[in-house]
PDB file of C-alpha atoms in Angstrom:
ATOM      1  CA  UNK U   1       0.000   0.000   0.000  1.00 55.00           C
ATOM      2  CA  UNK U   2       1.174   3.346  -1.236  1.00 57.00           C
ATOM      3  CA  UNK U   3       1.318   6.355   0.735  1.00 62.00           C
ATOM      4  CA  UNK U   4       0.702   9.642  -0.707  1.00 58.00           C
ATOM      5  CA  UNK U   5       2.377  12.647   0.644  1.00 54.00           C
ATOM      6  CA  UNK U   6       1.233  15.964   0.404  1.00 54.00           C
ATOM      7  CA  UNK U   7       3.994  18.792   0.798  1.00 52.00           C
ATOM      8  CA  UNK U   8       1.830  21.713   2.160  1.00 58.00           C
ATOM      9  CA  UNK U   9       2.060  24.952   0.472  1.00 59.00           C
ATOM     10  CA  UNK U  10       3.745  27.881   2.403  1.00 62.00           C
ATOM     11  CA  UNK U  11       2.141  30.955   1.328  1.00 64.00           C
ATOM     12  CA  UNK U  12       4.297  33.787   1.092  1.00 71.00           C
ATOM     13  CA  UNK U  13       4.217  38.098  -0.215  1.00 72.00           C
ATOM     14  CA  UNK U  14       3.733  36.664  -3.973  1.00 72.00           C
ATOM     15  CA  UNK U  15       0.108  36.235  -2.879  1.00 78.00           C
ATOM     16  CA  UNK U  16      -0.635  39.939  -2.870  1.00 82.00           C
ATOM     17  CA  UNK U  17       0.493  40.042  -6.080  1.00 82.00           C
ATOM     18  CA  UNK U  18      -2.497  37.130  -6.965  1.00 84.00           C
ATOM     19  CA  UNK U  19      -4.636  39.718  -5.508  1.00 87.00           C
ATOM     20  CA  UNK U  20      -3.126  42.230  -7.640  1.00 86.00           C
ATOM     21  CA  UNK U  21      -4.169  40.280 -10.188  1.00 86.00           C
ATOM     22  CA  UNK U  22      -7.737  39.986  -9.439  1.00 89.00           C
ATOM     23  CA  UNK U  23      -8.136  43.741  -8.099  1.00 92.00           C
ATOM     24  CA  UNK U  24      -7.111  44.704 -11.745  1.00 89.00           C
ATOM     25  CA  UNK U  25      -9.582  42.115 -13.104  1.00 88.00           C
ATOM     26  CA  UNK U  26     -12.492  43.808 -11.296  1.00 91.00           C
ATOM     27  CA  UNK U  27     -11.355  47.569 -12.480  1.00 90.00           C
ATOM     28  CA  UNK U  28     -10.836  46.224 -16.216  1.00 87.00           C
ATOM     29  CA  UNK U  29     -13.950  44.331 -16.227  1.00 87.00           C
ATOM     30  CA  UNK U  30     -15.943  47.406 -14.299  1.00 91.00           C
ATOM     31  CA  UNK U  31     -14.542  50.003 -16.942  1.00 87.00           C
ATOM     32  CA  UNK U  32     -15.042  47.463 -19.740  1.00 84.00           C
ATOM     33  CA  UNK U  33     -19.051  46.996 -18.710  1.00 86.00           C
ATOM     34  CA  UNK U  34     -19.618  50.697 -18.865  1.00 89.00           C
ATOM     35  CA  UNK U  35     -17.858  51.212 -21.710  1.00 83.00           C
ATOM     36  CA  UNK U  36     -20.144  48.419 -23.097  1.00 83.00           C
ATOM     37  CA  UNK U  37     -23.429  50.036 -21.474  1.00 89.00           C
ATOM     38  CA  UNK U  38     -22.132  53.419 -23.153  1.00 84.00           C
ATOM     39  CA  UNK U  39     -22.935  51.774 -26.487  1.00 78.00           C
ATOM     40  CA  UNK U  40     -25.907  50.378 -25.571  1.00 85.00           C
ATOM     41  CA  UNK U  41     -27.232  53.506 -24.653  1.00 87.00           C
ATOM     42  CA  UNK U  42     -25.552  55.390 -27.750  1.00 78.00           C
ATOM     43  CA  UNK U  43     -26.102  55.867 -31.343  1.00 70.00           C
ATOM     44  CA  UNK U  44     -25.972  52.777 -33.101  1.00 69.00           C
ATOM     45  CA  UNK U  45     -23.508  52.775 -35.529  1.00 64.00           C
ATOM     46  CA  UNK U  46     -19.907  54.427 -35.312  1.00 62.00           C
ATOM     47  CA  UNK U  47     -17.802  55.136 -38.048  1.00 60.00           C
ATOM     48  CA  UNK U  48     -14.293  56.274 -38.554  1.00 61.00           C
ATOM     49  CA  UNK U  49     -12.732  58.303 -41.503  1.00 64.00           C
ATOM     50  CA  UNK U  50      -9.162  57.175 -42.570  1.00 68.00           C
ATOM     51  CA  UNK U  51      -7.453  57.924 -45.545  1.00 75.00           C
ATOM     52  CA  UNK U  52      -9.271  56.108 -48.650  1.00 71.00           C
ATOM     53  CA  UNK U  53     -11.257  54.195 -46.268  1.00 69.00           C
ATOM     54  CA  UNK U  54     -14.887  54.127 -44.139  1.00 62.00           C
ATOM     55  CA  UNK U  55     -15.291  51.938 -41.196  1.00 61.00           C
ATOM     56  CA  UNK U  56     -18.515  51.429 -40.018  1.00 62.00           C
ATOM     57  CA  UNK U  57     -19.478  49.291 -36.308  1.00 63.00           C
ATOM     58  CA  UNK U  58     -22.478  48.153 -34.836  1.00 69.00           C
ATOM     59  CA  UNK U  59     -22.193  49.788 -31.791  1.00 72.00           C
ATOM     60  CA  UNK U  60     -25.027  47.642 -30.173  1.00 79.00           C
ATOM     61  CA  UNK U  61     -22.823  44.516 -31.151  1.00 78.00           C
ATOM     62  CA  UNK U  62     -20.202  45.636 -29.845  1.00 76.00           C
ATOM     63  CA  UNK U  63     -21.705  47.133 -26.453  1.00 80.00           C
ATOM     64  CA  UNK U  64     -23.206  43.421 -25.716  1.00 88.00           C
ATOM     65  CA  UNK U  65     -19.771  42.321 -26.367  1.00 85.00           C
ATOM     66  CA  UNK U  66     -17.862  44.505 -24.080  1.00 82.00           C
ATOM     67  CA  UNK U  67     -21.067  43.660 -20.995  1.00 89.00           C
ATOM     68  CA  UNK U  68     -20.733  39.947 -21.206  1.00 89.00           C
ATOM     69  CA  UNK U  69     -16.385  40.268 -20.863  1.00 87.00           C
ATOM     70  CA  UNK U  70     -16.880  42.861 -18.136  1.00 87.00           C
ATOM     71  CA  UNK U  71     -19.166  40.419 -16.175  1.00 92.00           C
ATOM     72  CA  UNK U  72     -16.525  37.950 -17.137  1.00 90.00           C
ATOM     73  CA  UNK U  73     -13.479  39.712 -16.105  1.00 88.00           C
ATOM     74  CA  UNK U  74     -15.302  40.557 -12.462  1.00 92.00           C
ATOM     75  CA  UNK U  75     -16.248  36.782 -12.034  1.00 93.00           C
ATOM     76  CA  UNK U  76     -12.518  36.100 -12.529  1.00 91.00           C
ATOM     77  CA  UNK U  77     -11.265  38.533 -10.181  1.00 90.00           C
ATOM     78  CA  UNK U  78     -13.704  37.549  -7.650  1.00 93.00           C
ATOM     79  CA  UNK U  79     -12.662  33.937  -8.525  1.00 91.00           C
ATOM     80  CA  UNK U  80      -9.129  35.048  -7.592  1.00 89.00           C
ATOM     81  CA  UNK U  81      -9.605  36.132  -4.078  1.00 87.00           C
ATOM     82  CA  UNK U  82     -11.192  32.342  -3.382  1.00 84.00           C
ATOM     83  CA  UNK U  83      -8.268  30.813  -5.102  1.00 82.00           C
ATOM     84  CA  UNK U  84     -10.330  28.726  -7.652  1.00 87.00           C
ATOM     85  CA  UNK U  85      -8.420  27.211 -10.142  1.00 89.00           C
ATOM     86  CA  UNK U  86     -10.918  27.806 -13.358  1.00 92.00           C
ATOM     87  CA  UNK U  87     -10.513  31.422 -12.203  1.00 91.00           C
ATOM     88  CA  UNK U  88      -6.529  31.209 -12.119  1.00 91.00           C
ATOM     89  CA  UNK U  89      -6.657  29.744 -15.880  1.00 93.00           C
ATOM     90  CA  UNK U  90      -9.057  32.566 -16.515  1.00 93.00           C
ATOM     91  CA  UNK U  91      -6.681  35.253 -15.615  1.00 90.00           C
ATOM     92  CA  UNK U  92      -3.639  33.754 -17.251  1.00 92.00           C
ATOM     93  CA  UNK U  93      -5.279  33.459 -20.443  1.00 93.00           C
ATOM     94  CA  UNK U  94      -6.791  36.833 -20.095  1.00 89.00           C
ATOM     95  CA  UNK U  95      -3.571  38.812 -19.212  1.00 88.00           C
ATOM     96  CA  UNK U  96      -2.088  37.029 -21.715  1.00 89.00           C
ATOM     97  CA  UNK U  97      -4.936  37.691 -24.846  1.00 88.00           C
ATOM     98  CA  UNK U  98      -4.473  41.407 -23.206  1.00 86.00           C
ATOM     99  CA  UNK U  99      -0.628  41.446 -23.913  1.00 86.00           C
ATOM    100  CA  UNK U 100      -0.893  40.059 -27.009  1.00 88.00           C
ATOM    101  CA  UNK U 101      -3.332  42.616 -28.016  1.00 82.00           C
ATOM    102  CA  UNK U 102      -0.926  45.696 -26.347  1.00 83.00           C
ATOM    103  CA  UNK U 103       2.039  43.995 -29.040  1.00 88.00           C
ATOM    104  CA  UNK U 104      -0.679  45.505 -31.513  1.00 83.00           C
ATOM    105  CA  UNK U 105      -1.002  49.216 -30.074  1.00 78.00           C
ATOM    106  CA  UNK U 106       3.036  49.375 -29.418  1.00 85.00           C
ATOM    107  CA  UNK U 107       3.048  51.593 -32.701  1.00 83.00           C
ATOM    108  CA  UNK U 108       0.422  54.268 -31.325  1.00 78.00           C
ATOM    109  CA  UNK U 109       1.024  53.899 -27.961  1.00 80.00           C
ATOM    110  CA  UNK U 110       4.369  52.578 -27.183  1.00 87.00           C
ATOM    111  CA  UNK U 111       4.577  53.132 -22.946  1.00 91.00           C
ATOM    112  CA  UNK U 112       0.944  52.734 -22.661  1.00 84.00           C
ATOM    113  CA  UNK U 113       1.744  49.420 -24.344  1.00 84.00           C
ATOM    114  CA  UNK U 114       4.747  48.544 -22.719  1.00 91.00           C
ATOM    115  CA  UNK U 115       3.567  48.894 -19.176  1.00 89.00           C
ATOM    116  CA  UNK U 116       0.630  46.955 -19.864  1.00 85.00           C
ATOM    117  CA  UNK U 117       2.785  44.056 -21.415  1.00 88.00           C
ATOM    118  CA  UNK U 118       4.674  44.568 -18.204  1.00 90.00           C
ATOM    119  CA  UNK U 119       2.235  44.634 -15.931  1.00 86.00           C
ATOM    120  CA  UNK U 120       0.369  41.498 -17.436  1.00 87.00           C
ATOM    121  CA  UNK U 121       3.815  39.526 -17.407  1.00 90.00           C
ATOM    122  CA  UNK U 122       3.580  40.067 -13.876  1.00 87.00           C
ATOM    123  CA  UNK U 123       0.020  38.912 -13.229  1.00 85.00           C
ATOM    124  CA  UNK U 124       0.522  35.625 -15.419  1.00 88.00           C
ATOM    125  CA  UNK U 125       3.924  34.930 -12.981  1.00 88.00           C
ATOM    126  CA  UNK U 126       2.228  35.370  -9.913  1.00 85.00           C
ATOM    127  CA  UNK U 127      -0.916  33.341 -11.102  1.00 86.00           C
ATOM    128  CA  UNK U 128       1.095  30.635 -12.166  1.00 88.00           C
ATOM    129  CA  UNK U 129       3.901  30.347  -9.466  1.00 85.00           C
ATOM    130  CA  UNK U 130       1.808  31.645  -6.412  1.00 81.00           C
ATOM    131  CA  UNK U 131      -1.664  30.741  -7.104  1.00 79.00           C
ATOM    132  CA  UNK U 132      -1.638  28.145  -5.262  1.00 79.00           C
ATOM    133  CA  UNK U 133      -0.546  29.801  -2.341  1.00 77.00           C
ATOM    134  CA  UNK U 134      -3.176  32.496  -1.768  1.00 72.00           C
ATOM    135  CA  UNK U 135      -5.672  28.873  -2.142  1.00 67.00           C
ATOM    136  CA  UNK U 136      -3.586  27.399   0.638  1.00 64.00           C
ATOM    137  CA  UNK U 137      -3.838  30.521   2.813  1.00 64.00           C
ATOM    138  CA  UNK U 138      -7.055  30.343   3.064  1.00 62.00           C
ATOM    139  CA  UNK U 139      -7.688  26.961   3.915  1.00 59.00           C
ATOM    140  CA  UNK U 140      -8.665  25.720   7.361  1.00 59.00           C
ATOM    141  CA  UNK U 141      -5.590  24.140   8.859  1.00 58.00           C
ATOM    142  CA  UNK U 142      -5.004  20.667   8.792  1.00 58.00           C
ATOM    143  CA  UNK U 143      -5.702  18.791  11.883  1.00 59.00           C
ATOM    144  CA  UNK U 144      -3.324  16.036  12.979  1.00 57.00           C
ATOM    145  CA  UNK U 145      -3.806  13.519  15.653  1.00 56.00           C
TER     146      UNK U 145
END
């Protein structure tokens, strides 16, 4: 019979950084809901002027869009706090869709971009090598007898 040992997980500071992570979940996914509800409750088509070109957006399509990944984003951040492990996986693959998409903007807004990249390198690193810990820290200690 096989014994299976389970090395307990010593939280340490990285786990403010996990909450970090899910405090700037919340404020993206608050700003990203109102920016969606801003669209509901706007005209309903916008259109930008470039050089040779028109582009036209449903607005309404868009504001639905931006509602449902605010709600998202909060649910992850809350998720955070709990350490739940969907909600880990959620914010690593959000931070990283979110750098990916600053590697876009570096041309118009090269800090902006860069700190963002930055900051979301740092969220994915302390989701993946402290996540755990902020789970641990918050549950009931073992008994022993």
């Amino acid at each position: 019979m096989s014994t299976v040992h389970h090395h307990p997980v010593a939280s340490t500071g990285w786990t403010g950084w996990v909450r970090f992570a899910g405090v700037i979940l919340i404020i993206n996914g608050v700003f990203t809901g109102l920016q969606g509800l801003v669209a509901l409750t706007g005209p309903d088509t916008y259109y930008l002027s470039t050089p040779g070109t028109l582009f036209l957006f449903d607005a309404k399509g868009w504001g639905w869009w931006n509602v449902v990944i605010g709600v998202m984003l909060i649910m992850t951040g809350v998720g955070l706090f709990s350490g739940l492990t969907w909600a880990r996986v959620a914010g690593v693959i959000v931070a990283g869709v979110s750098a990916v998409v600053q590697l876009m903007l570096i041309p118009e807004q090269p800090w902006w971009s860069f700190i963002v990249i930055a900051m979301n390198v740092l969220i994915i690193y302390a989701i993946i090598a402290h996540g755990e810990e902020l789970k641990a820290e918050q549950a009931p200690p073992a008994s022993t007898p």
